[in-house]
Amino acid sequence: GVSGDLRLRVRRAGETSRPFCEADLAGARRGEPLVLGGLPVGAYELTAEVGDWWSDPLVLARGSVDVRAGEVGHLTLAIEAAPELVRAPLSGRLLLSPAWEIERPMLVLELLDTPLDGTDGRHRFHAASLRDRGEGVWEFDAGPVQTGRYELGLFQLEYAIVFELGPQGRSDVVLDVPPPVEVSVFVRDESTGGPADVERLLWNCRRPEGVTGGGLKSADRVPGEDRFVLHVPRGEIDLRTRGDGWTNVSRSVFAEDGLEVVIDVRPAASALLRLLDGDTPVPWPEGSMFGRFEAVGGKGRPVSTGQRDGGLRVTLSEPGRYRMQVPDVDGYEPCEPVEFDVREGETTEVVVRLVRIP
């Protein structure tokens, strides 16, 4: 069987990505019922999964249930048997040009399939655990690991490859990092053509097929100028703007030395959501809010949320009307969904008044 954590994940019917909520199934494995409260009325799909929800988890059971006002829905899940765990030896090399001036590289090896041994499937090789063969050649040895699809990347640059490890093992895996090039990026206001004061420009090397996540690197803004400068591996890179009050824009380019890129952004539509008990602010409960917003008659979606100015600041992908499912707050009555309008370049303030439970 599987020794990893078994999670119950709840999604609205028809959705396949981020769960509305999730819970540990350790108690249910022992025959104890699991009770979920506070779900809005509607149809849901429940799955028993091993592994991160965003990384092709292993699904061992699936079922659906309708949540109706004033009623308790019941569902029994039959957990399937997991596949057999097979291990094989793995080793290889890192080829890193001295022009990068990275004296202590770190490799990150990550299993893309679901780990079956109770670990997170990640292995990190610091410089001390690599064999330095000189002239930018480093060797690694992971020993016996679970067979399957792997990502191998250089932590300092987020440059990675994907490969398959079969039952016979491999010693020929090579991570060959391209030489560095300099790229300049200008961020402009789409309506005026002038500079946009976005706070950050993030970048990463193009993710290999099958990789759904990873780290982002920040570009440096040139002092006194309206451009960012990046030193990146030659090849395809992804760029992302991040700035309060501006839409987040993504661009993909082929990075070559001396390349100049212009990215146009628009003033964002956003909302500042406050919870109040009378005139007293109440903190927002912890947990993701992304699944609690939906566009009314449009295709907008939240692109970022964060605590700010005594409330929850949410930036939306486009103007329009939105509906929010207010999360339960301890000590207060459940709230009805709240609708509000947002306009481009403006922040709409939304106040949700809470009622204490007697």
mmCIF file of C-alpha atoms in Angstrom:
data_model
loop_
_atom_site.group_PDB
_atom_site.id
_atom_site.type_symbol
_atom_site.label_atom_id
_atom_site.label_comp_id
_atom_site.label_asym_id
_atom_site.label_seq_id
_atom_site.Cartn_x
_atom_site.Cartn_y
_atom_site.Cartn_z
ATOM 1 C CA GLY A 1 0.000 0.000 0.000
ATOM 2 C CA VAL A 2 0.849 3.673 0.043
ATOM 3 C CA SER A 3 2.708 5.085 3.043
ATOM 4 C CA GLY A 4 2.173 8.720 1.975
ATOM 5 C CA ASP A 5 -0.493 11.007 3.403
ATOM 6 C CA LEU A 6 -3.994 10.281 2.143
ATOM 7 C CA ARG A 7 -6.046 13.460 1.673
ATOM 8 C CA LEU A 8 -9.740 14.036 1.047
ATOM 9 C CA ARG A 9 -10.137 16.835 -1.499
ATOM 10 C CA VAL A 10 -13.431 18.597 -2.161
ATOM 11 C CA ARG A 11 -14.110 20.378 -5.443
ATOM 12 C CA ARG A 12 -17.201 21.927 -6.911
ATOM 13 C CA ALA A 13 -18.768 19.637 -9.517
ATOM 14 C CA GLY A 14 -17.062 20.111 -12.880
ATOM 15 C CA GLU A 15 -13.864 21.654 -11.465
ATOM 16 C CA THR A 16 -10.562 19.765 -11.685
ATOM 17 C CA SER A 17 -7.908 22.093 -10.270
ATOM 18 C CA ARG A 18 -7.602 23.759 -6.850
ATOM 19 C CA PRO A 19 -9.759 22.036 -4.183
ATOM 20 C CA PHE A 20 -12.441 24.063 -2.405
ATOM 21 C CA CYS A 21 -11.138 22.450 0.796
ATOM 22 C CA GLU A 22 -9.315 19.320 1.942
ATOM 23 C CA ALA A 23 -8.797 17.192 5.043
ATOM 24 C CA ASP A 24 -6.568 14.410 6.373
ATOM 25 C CA LEU A 25 -8.086 10.940 5.977
ATOM 26 C CA ALA A 26 -6.010 9.283 8.693
ATOM 27 C CA GLY A 27 -9.047 8.922 10.959
ATOM 28 C CA ALA A 28 -11.293 7.703 8.156
ATOM 29 C CA ARG A 29 -8.746 4.968 7.394
ATOM 30 C CA ARG A 30 -9.423 3.677 10.911
ATOM 31 C CA GLY A 31 -13.163 3.646 10.239
ATOM 32 C CA GLU A 32 -13.920 6.977 11.895
ATOM 33 C CA PRO A 33 -16.387 9.213 10.000
ATOM 34 C CA LEU A 34 -15.071 12.524 8.667
ATOM 35 C CA VAL A 35 -17.423 15.498 9.007
ATOM 36 C CA LEU A 36 -17.034 18.601 6.837
ATOM 37 C CA GLY A 37 -18.977 21.709 7.820
ATOM 38 C CA GLY A 38 -19.513 25.143 6.312
ATOM 39 C CA LEU A 39 -19.827 24.066 2.673
ATOM 40 C CA PRO A 40 -22.031 26.324 0.540
ATOM 41 C CA VAL A 41 -25.071 24.669 -1.008
ATOM 42 C CA GLY A 42 -24.257 22.895 -4.278
ATOM 43 C CA ALA A 43 -22.870 19.777 -5.976
ATOM 44 C CA TYR A 44 -19.384 18.553 -5.073
ATOM 45 C CA GLU A 45 -16.930 15.899 -6.167
ATOM 46 C CA LEU A 46 -14.802 14.262 -3.454
ATOM 47 C CA THR A 47 -11.562 12.393 -4.104
ATOM 48 C CA ALA A 48 -9.101 10.495 -1.920
ATOM 49 C CA GLU A 49 -5.640 11.483 -3.167
ATOM 50 C CA VAL A 50 -1.956 10.942 -2.379
ATOM 51 C CA GLY A 51 0.410 13.745 -3.392
ATOM 52 C CA ASP A 52 0.148 17.475 -4.043
ATOM 53 C CA TRP A 53 -3.096 18.499 -5.752
ATOM 54 C CA TRP A 54 -1.244 20.542 -8.398
ATOM 55 C CA SER A 55 1.169 17.747 -9.326
ATOM 56 C CA ASP A 56 -0.866 14.877 -10.816
ATOM 57 C CA PRO A 57 -1.774 13.169 -7.502
ATOM 58 C CA LEU A 58 -2.618 9.489 -7.242
ATOM 59 C CA VAL A 59 -6.432 9.199 -6.992
ATOM 60 C CA LEU A 60 -7.533 6.128 -5.017
ATOM 61 C CA ALA A 61 -11.254 6.879 -4.658
ATOM 62 C CA ARG A 62 -13.850 9.222 -6.126
ATOM 63 C CA GLY A 63 -17.474 10.111 -5.376
ATOM 64 C CA SER A 64 -20.007 12.946 -5.541
ATOM 65 C CA VAL A 65 -22.502 14.477 -3.126
ATOM 66 C CA ASP A 66 -25.116 17.265 -3.138
ATOM 67 C CA VAL A 67 -25.105 19.711 -0.233
ATOM 68 C CA ARG A 68 -28.587 21.027 0.568
ATOM 69 C CA ALA A 69 -29.624 23.660 3.083
ATOM 70 C CA GLY A 70 -30.487 22.163 6.473
ATOM 71 C CA GLU A 71 -29.447 18.630 5.478
ATOM 72 C CA VAL A 72 -26.397 16.411 5.973
ATOM 73 C CA GLY A 73 -24.986 14.704 2.869
ATOM 74 C CA HIS A 74 -23.435 11.252 3.231
ATOM 75 C CA LEU A 75 -20.779 9.580 1.069
ATOM 76 C CA THR A 76 -18.781 6.352 1.432
ATOM 77 C CA LEU A 77 -15.463 6.079 -0.460
ATOM 78 C CA ALA A 78 -13.837 2.702 -1.208
ATOM 79 C CA ILE A 79 -10.043 3.164 -1.299
ATOM 80 C CA GLU A 80 -8.289 1.264 -4.109
ATOM 81 C CA ALA A 81 -4.954 -0.539 -3.741
ATOM 82 C CA ALA A 82 -1.856 1.447 -4.702
ATOM 83 C CA PRO A 83 0.784 0.379 -7.275
ATOM 84 C CA GLU A 84 3.967 -1.423 -6.168
ATOM 85 C CA LEU A 85 6.998 0.672 -5.175
ATOM 86 C CA VAL A 86 10.077 -0.062 -7.369
ATOM 87 C CA ARG A 87 13.517 1.530 -6.811
ATOM 88 C CA ALA A 88 16.512 1.875 -9.162
ATOM 89 C CA PRO A 89 19.985 3.541 -9.017
ATOM 90 C CA LEU A 90 20.378 7.059 -10.420
ATOM 91 C CA SER A 91 23.443 9.237 -11.061
ATOM 92 C CA GLY A 92 24.627 11.844 -13.555
ATOM 93 C CA ARG A 93 26.411 15.156 -14.194
ATOM 94 C CA LEU A 94 25.915 18.925 -14.114
ATOM 95 C CA LEU A 95 27.674 20.983 -16.822
ATOM 96 C CA LEU A 96 27.902 24.625 -15.672
ATOM 97 C CA SER A 97 29.928 27.286 -17.485
ATOM 98 C CA PRO A 98 32.426 29.123 -15.230
ATOM 99 C CA ALA A 99 30.961 32.349 -16.699
ATOM 100 C CA TRP A 100 28.044 31.913 -14.263
ATOM 101 C CA GLU A 101 30.429 32.394 -11.299
ATOM 102 C CA ILE A 102 28.391 29.942 -9.211
ATOM 103 C CA GLU A 103 30.930 28.450 -6.825
ATOM 104 C CA ARG A 104 28.563 26.229 -4.836
ATOM 105 C CA PRO A 105 25.804 24.889 -7.091
ATOM 106 C CA MET A 106 22.812 23.044 -5.668
ATOM 107 C CA LEU A 107 20.856 20.453 -7.625
ATOM 108 C CA VAL A 108 17.224 19.630 -6.900
ATOM 109 C CA LEU A 109 15.840 16.262 -7.992
ATOM 110 C CA GLU A 110 12.057 15.901 -7.828
ATOM 111 C CA LEU A 111 9.850 12.934 -8.601
ATOM 112 C CA LEU A 112 6.997 14.077 -10.874
ATOM 113 C CA ASP A 113 4.935 10.966 -10.252
ATOM 114 C CA THR A 114 3.233 10.454 -6.893
ATOM 115 C CA PRO A 115 5.741 9.394 -4.180
ATOM 116 C CA LEU A 116 4.741 6.019 -2.733
ATOM 117 C CA ASP A 117 7.188 5.904 0.196
ATOM 118 C CA GLY A 118 5.759 8.635 2.440
ATOM 119 C CA THR A 119 8.363 11.267 1.411
ATOM 120 C CA ASP A 120 7.856 14.363 -0.717
ATOM 121 C CA GLY A 121 9.917 12.843 -3.544
ATOM 122 C CA ARG A 122 12.519 15.641 -3.447
ATOM 123 C CA HIS A 123 16.291 15.248 -3.129
ATOM 124 C CA ARG A 124 18.702 18.177 -2.745
ATOM 125 C CA PHE A 125 22.396 17.943 -3.585
ATOM 126 C CA HIS A 126 24.430 20.775 -2.062
ATOM 127 C CA ALA A 127 27.938 21.470 -3.341
ATOM 128 C CA ALA A 128 29.442 19.369 -0.522
ATOM 129 C CA SER A 129 27.549 16.295 -1.785
ATOM 130 C CA LEU A 130 28.562 16.832 -5.446
ATOM 131 C CA ARG A 131 31.886 15.679 -6.945
ATOM 132 C CA ASP A 132 33.700 18.657 -8.483
ATOM 133 C CA ARG A 133 35.555 17.397 -11.573
ATOM 134 C CA GLY A 134 36.725 20.888 -12.582
ATOM 135 C CA GLU A 135 35.921 23.152 -15.568
ATOM 136 C CA GLY A 136 32.268 23.339 -14.507
ATOM 137 C CA VAL A 137 31.654 19.578 -14.364
ATOM 138 C CA TRP A 138 29.910 18.255 -11.238
ATOM 139 C CA GLU A 139 28.724 14.696 -10.563
ATOM 140 C CA PHE A 140 25.819 13.536 -8.380
ATOM 141 C CA ASP A 141 24.675 10.148 -7.103
ATOM 142 C CA ALA A 142 21.097 9.794 -5.810
ATOM 143 C CA GLY A 143 21.399 6.081 -5.008
ATOM 144 C CA PRO A 144 18.316 3.856 -5.318
ATOM 145 C CA VAL A 145 15.158 5.981 -5.787
ATOM 146 C CA GLN A 146 11.582 5.321 -6.912
ATOM 147 C CA THR A 147 11.277 4.707 -10.642
ATOM 148 C CA GLY A 148 9.257 7.138 -12.746
ATOM 149 C CA ARG A 149 9.450 10.660 -14.229
ATOM 150 C CA TYR A 150 11.911 13.121 -12.651
ATOM 151 C CA GLU A 151 12.805 16.788 -12.869
ATOM 152 C CA LEU A 152 16.457 17.701 -12.308
ATOM 153 C CA GLY A 153 17.224 21.389 -11.867
ATOM 154 C CA LEU A 154 19.899 23.868 -10.823
ATOM 155 C CA PHE A 155 18.467 25.765 -7.840
ATOM 156 C CA GLN A 156 20.374 29.019 -8.461
ATOM 157 C CA LEU A 157 18.871 29.461 -11.960
ATOM 158 C CA GLU A 158 15.710 27.325 -11.909
ATOM 159 C CA TYR A 159 16.992 25.624 -15.055
ATOM 160 C CA ALA A 160 15.740 22.054 -15.359
ATOM 161 C CA ILE A 161 15.256 18.963 -17.507
ATOM 162 C CA VAL A 162 12.825 16.040 -17.298
ATOM 163 C CA PHE A 163 13.784 12.394 -17.741
ATOM 164 C CA GLU A 164 12.470 8.885 -17.115
ATOM 165 C CA LEU A 165 14.036 6.428 -14.666
ATOM 166 C CA GLY A 166 13.285 2.791 -15.473
ATOM 167 C CA PRO A 167 13.817 -0.317 -13.332
ATOM 168 C CA GLN A 168 17.356 -0.822 -14.744
ATOM 169 C CA GLY A 169 18.520 2.552 -13.419
ATOM 170 C CA ARG A 170 20.512 5.324 -15.119
ATOM 171 C CA SER A 171 23.997 6.861 -14.873
ATOM 172 C CA ASP A 172 23.837 9.035 -18.002
ATOM 173 C CA VAL A 173 21.607 11.933 -16.904
ATOM 174 C CA VAL A 174 23.201 15.295 -17.870
ATOM 175 C CA LEU A 175 21.983 18.786 -16.900
ATOM 176 C CA ASP A 176 23.756 21.073 -19.400
ATOM 177 C CA VAL A 177 23.110 24.722 -18.432
ATOM 178 C CA PRO A 178 23.407 27.247 -21.325
ATOM 179 C CA PRO A 179 25.769 30.233 -20.945
ATOM 180 C CA PRO A 180 24.488 33.522 -19.456
ATOM 181 C CA VAL A 181 23.030 36.368 -21.558
ATOM 182 C CA GLU A 182 21.813 39.872 -20.590
ATOM 183 C CA VAL A 183 18.207 40.907 -21.310
ATOM 184 C CA SER A 184 16.573 44.335 -20.712
ATOM 185 C CA VAL A 185 12.830 44.600 -20.019
ATOM 186 C CA PHE A 186 10.770 47.821 -20.134
ATOM 187 C CA VAL A 187 7.292 47.841 -18.511
ATOM 188 C CA ARG A 188 4.897 50.418 -20.015
ATOM 189 C CA ASP A 189 1.421 51.757 -19.257
ATOM 190 C CA GLU A 190 -0.675 50.452 -22.168
ATOM 191 C CA SER A 191 -2.858 53.577 -22.270
ATOM 192 C CA THR A 192 -0.119 56.236 -22.172
ATOM 193 C CA GLY A 193 2.995 54.492 -23.402
ATOM 194 C CA GLY A 194 4.886 55.830 -20.392
ATOM 195 C CA PRO A 195 6.695 53.831 -17.714
ATOM 196 C CA ALA A 196 4.540 51.792 -15.302
ATOM 197 C CA ASP A 197 5.770 51.735 -11.708
ATOM 198 C CA VAL A 198 5.427 47.983 -11.184
ATOM 199 C CA GLU A 199 7.345 46.804 -8.149
ATOM 200 C CA ARG A 200 8.711 43.539 -9.488
ATOM 201 C CA LEU A 201 9.565 41.626 -12.621
ATOM 202 C CA LEU A 202 9.822 37.873 -12.101
ATOM 203 C CA TRP A 203 11.354 35.318 -14.446
ATOM 204 C CA ASN A 204 12.035 31.653 -14.824
ATOM 205 C CA CYS A 205 13.527 29.403 -17.463
ATOM 206 C CA ARG A 206 10.834 27.673 -19.514
ATOM 207 C CA ARG A 207 9.501 24.726 -17.528
ATOM 208 C CA PRO A 208 9.997 21.347 -19.204
ATOM 209 C CA GLU A 209 6.864 19.501 -20.280
ATOM 210 C CA GLY A 210 5.261 17.778 -17.304
ATOM 211 C CA VAL A 211 6.532 20.324 -14.746
ATOM 212 C CA THR A 212 3.671 22.298 -13.192
ATOM 213 C CA GLY A 213 5.471 24.512 -10.697
ATOM 214 C CA GLY A 214 8.766 25.916 -9.500
ATOM 215 C CA GLY A 215 10.499 28.978 -8.138
ATOM 216 C CA LEU A 216 10.670 32.456 -9.634
ATOM 217 C CA LYS A 217 13.657 34.788 -9.777
ATOM 218 C CA SER A 218 13.479 38.582 -9.425
ATOM 219 C CA ALA A 219 15.035 40.917 -11.982
ATOM 220 C CA ASP A 220 16.998 43.981 -10.899
ATOM 221 C CA ARG A 221 15.696 47.443 -11.795
ATOM 222 C CA VAL A 222 18.469 49.717 -13.077
ATOM 223 C CA PRO A 223 18.785 52.682 -10.641
ATOM 224 C CA GLY A 224 17.450 55.881 -12.220
ATOM 225 C CA GLU A 225 16.070 54.054 -15.268
ATOM 226 C CA ASP A 226 12.734 52.470 -16.175
ATOM 227 C CA ARG A 227 14.123 49.082 -17.150
ATOM 228 C CA PHE A 228 14.881 45.771 -15.511
ATOM 229 C CA VAL A 229 18.035 43.802 -16.287
ATOM 230 C CA LEU A 230 18.155 40.017 -16.241
ATOM 231 C CA HIS A 231 21.103 37.636 -16.480
ATOM 232 C CA VAL A 232 19.587 34.366 -17.625
ATOM 233 C CA PRO A 233 20.530 31.171 -19.484
ATOM 234 C CA ARG A 234 20.303 31.532 -23.257
ATOM 235 C CA GLY A 235 16.984 30.060 -24.392
ATOM 236 C CA GLU A 236 13.270 30.371 -23.648
ATOM 237 C CA ILE A 237 12.264 32.238 -20.487
ATOM 238 C CA ASP A 238 8.942 33.303 -18.978
ATOM 239 C CA LEU A 239 8.446 36.855 -17.627
ATOM 240 C CA ARG A 240 5.784 38.005 -15.130
ATOM 241 C CA THR A 241 5.039 41.526 -13.915
ATOM 242 C CA ARG A 242 3.898 42.091 -10.327
ATOM 243 C CA GLY A 243 2.729 45.526 -9.184
ATOM 244 C CA ASP A 244 0.022 46.773 -6.868
ATOM 245 C CA GLY A 245 -2.579 48.609 -8.944
ATOM 246 C CA TRP A 246 -1.522 47.009 -12.245
ATOM 247 C CA THR A 247 -2.630 43.917 -14.130
ATOM 248 C CA ASN A 248 -0.202 41.005 -13.937
ATOM 249 C CA VAL A 249 1.097 40.209 -17.420
ATOM 250 C CA SER A 250 3.063 37.154 -18.564
ATOM 251 C CA ARG A 251 5.334 36.998 -21.611
ATOM 252 C CA SER A 252 7.540 34.298 -23.067
ATOM 253 C CA VAL A 253 10.668 35.208 -25.073
ATOM 254 C CA PHE A 254 13.813 33.566 -26.413
ATOM 255 C CA ALA A 255 16.631 35.152 -24.423
ATOM 256 C CA GLU A 256 19.719 36.201 -26.362
ATOM 257 C CA ASP A 257 22.452 38.608 -25.344
ATOM 258 C CA GLY A 258 21.339 42.236 -25.795
ATOM 259 C CA LEU A 259 17.626 41.434 -26.222
ATOM 260 C CA GLU A 260 15.234 44.283 -25.297
ATOM 261 C CA VAL A 261 11.607 43.451 -24.372
ATOM 262 C CA VAL A 262 8.637 45.811 -23.856
ATOM 263 C CA ILE A 263 5.682 44.623 -21.732
ATOM 264 C CA ASP A 264 2.432 46.624 -21.673
ATOM 265 C CA VAL A 265 0.284 46.568 -18.519
ATOM 266 C CA ARG A 266 -3.112 48.102 -17.635
ATOM 267 C CA PRO A 267 -4.386 49.644 -14.399
ATOM 268 C CA ALA A 268 -5.955 46.809 -12.400
ATOM 269 C CA ALA A 269 -9.480 46.312 -11.117
ATOM 270 C CA SER A 270 -9.400 45.386 -7.436
ATOM 271 C CA ALA A 271 -11.425 45.201 -4.244
ATOM 272 C CA LEU A 272 -10.610 45.773 -0.585
ATOM 273 C CA LEU A 273 -12.783 43.470 1.536
ATOM 274 C CA ARG A 274 -13.324 44.178 5.229
ATOM 275 C CA LEU A 275 -14.964 42.126 7.965
ATOM 276 C CA LEU A 276 -16.566 44.258 10.698
ATOM 277 C CA ASP A 277 -18.170 43.508 14.050
ATOM 278 C CA GLY A 278 -19.980 46.819 14.488
ATOM 279 C CA ASP A 279 -17.110 49.248 13.883
ATOM 280 C CA THR A 280 -14.422 46.772 14.980
ATOM 281 C CA PRO A 281 -12.347 45.116 12.234
ATOM 282 C CA VAL A 282 -12.240 41.302 12.333
ATOM 283 C CA PRO A 283 -9.246 39.441 10.821
ATOM 284 C CA TRP A 284 -9.906 37.261 7.803
ATOM 285 C CA PRO A 285 -9.648 33.514 8.527
ATOM 286 C CA GLU A 286 -6.529 31.756 7.317
ATOM 287 C CA GLY A 287 -6.702 29.752 4.101
ATOM 288 C CA SER A 288 -6.943 30.310 0.374
ATOM 289 C CA MET A 289 -9.658 32.631 -0.930
ATOM 290 C CA PHE A 290 -9.223 31.908 -4.657
ATOM 291 C CA GLY A 291 -11.983 29.306 -4.832
ATOM 292 C CA ARG A 292 -14.477 31.656 -3.152
ATOM 293 C CA PHE A 293 -14.738 34.190 -6.006
ATOM 294 C CA GLU A 294 -16.690 33.793 -9.221
ATOM 295 C CA ALA A 295 -17.521 36.226 -12.004
ATOM 296 C CA VAL A 296 -21.198 37.062 -12.528
ATOM 297 C CA GLY A 297 -21.881 37.048 -16.264
ATOM 298 C CA GLY A 298 -18.202 37.234 -17.191
ATOM 299 C CA LYS A 299 -14.919 35.297 -17.268
ATOM 300 C CA GLY A 300 -12.942 37.244 -14.675
ATOM 301 C CA ARG A 301 -11.041 35.561 -11.858
ATOM 302 C CA PRO A 302 -8.856 36.572 -8.916
ATOM 303 C CA VAL A 303 -5.161 36.802 -9.775
ATOM 304 C CA SER A 304 -3.786 37.762 -6.351
ATOM 305 C CA THR A 305 -4.954 38.209 -2.777
ATOM 306 C CA GLY A 306 -3.262 39.535 0.323
ATOM 307 C CA GLN A 307 -3.812 41.216 3.676
ATOM 308 C CA ARG A 308 -3.542 44.988 3.311
ATOM 309 C CA ASP A 309 -4.881 48.192 4.889
ATOM 310 C CA GLY A 310 -6.816 46.243 7.513
ATOM 311 C CA GLY A 311 -8.613 44.072 4.967
ATOM 312 C CA LEU A 312 -8.232 41.523 2.217
ATOM 313 C CA ARG A 313 -7.019 43.037 -1.052
ATOM 314 C CA VAL A 314 -7.972 41.038 -4.155
ATOM 315 C CA THR A 315 -6.890 41.914 -7.694
ATOM 316 C CA LEU A 316 -9.226 40.687 -10.446
ATOM 317 C CA SER A 317 -8.262 39.759 -13.998
ATOM 318 C CA GLU A 318 -10.907 42.062 -15.510
ATOM 319 C CA PRO A 319 -13.580 44.583 -14.478
ATOM 320 C CA GLY A 320 -17.149 43.440 -13.818
ATOM 321 C CA ARG A 321 -19.424 41.956 -11.174
ATOM 322 C CA TYR A 322 -18.178 39.252 -8.809
ATOM 323 C CA ARG A 323 -19.717 37.030 -6.157
ATOM 324 C CA MET A 324 -17.769 35.997 -3.043
ATOM 325 C CA GLN A 325 -18.543 33.133 -0.695
ATOM 326 C CA VAL A 326 -17.686 34.547 2.735
ATOM 327 C CA PRO A 327 -15.734 32.018 4.836
ATOM 328 C CA ASP A 328 -17.006 31.003 8.261
ATOM 329 C CA VAL A 329 -15.582 33.074 11.115
ATOM 330 C CA ASP A 330 -15.451 31.527 14.594
ATOM 331 C CA GLY A 331 -18.056 33.017 16.901
ATOM 332 C CA TYR A 332 -20.172 34.562 14.132
ATOM 333 C CA GLU A 333 -23.219 33.536 12.114
ATOM 334 C CA PRO A 334 -22.606 32.271 8.538
ATOM 335 C CA CYS A 335 -22.858 35.024 5.916
ATOM 336 C CA GLU A 336 -24.745 35.079 2.656
ATOM 337 C CA PRO A 337 -22.681 35.454 -0.559
ATOM 338 C CA VAL A 338 -21.666 39.037 -1.320
ATOM 339 C CA GLU A 339 -21.757 40.629 -4.791
ATOM 340 C CA PHE A 340 -19.756 43.692 -5.812
ATOM 341 C CA ASP A 341 -18.575 45.543 -8.924
ATOM 342 C CA VAL A 342 -15.001 46.490 -9.789
ATOM 343 C CA ARG A 343 -13.785 48.976 -12.397
ATOM 344 C CA GLU A 344 -10.487 49.244 -14.210
ATOM 345 C CA GLY A 345 -7.953 51.330 -12.333
ATOM 346 C CA GLU A 346 -10.123 51.541 -9.203
ATOM 347 C CA THR A 347 -10.333 49.739 -5.862
ATOM 348 C CA THR A 348 -13.852 48.940 -4.665
ATOM 349 C CA GLU A 349 -14.272 48.780 -0.886
ATOM 350 C CA VAL A 350 -16.599 46.012 0.303
ATOM 351 C CA VAL A 351 -17.746 45.761 3.926
ATOM 352 C CA VAL A 352 -19.118 42.486 5.305
ATOM 353 C CA ARG A 353 -20.911 43.003 8.640
ATOM 354 C CA LEU A 354 -20.722 39.993 10.943
ATOM 355 C CA VAL A 355 -23.367 38.950 13.460
ATOM 356 C CA ARG A 356 -22.238 37.307 16.688
ATOM 357 C CA ILE A 357 -23.671 33.935 17.631
ATOM 358 C CA PRO A 358 -25.776 34.472 20.786
#
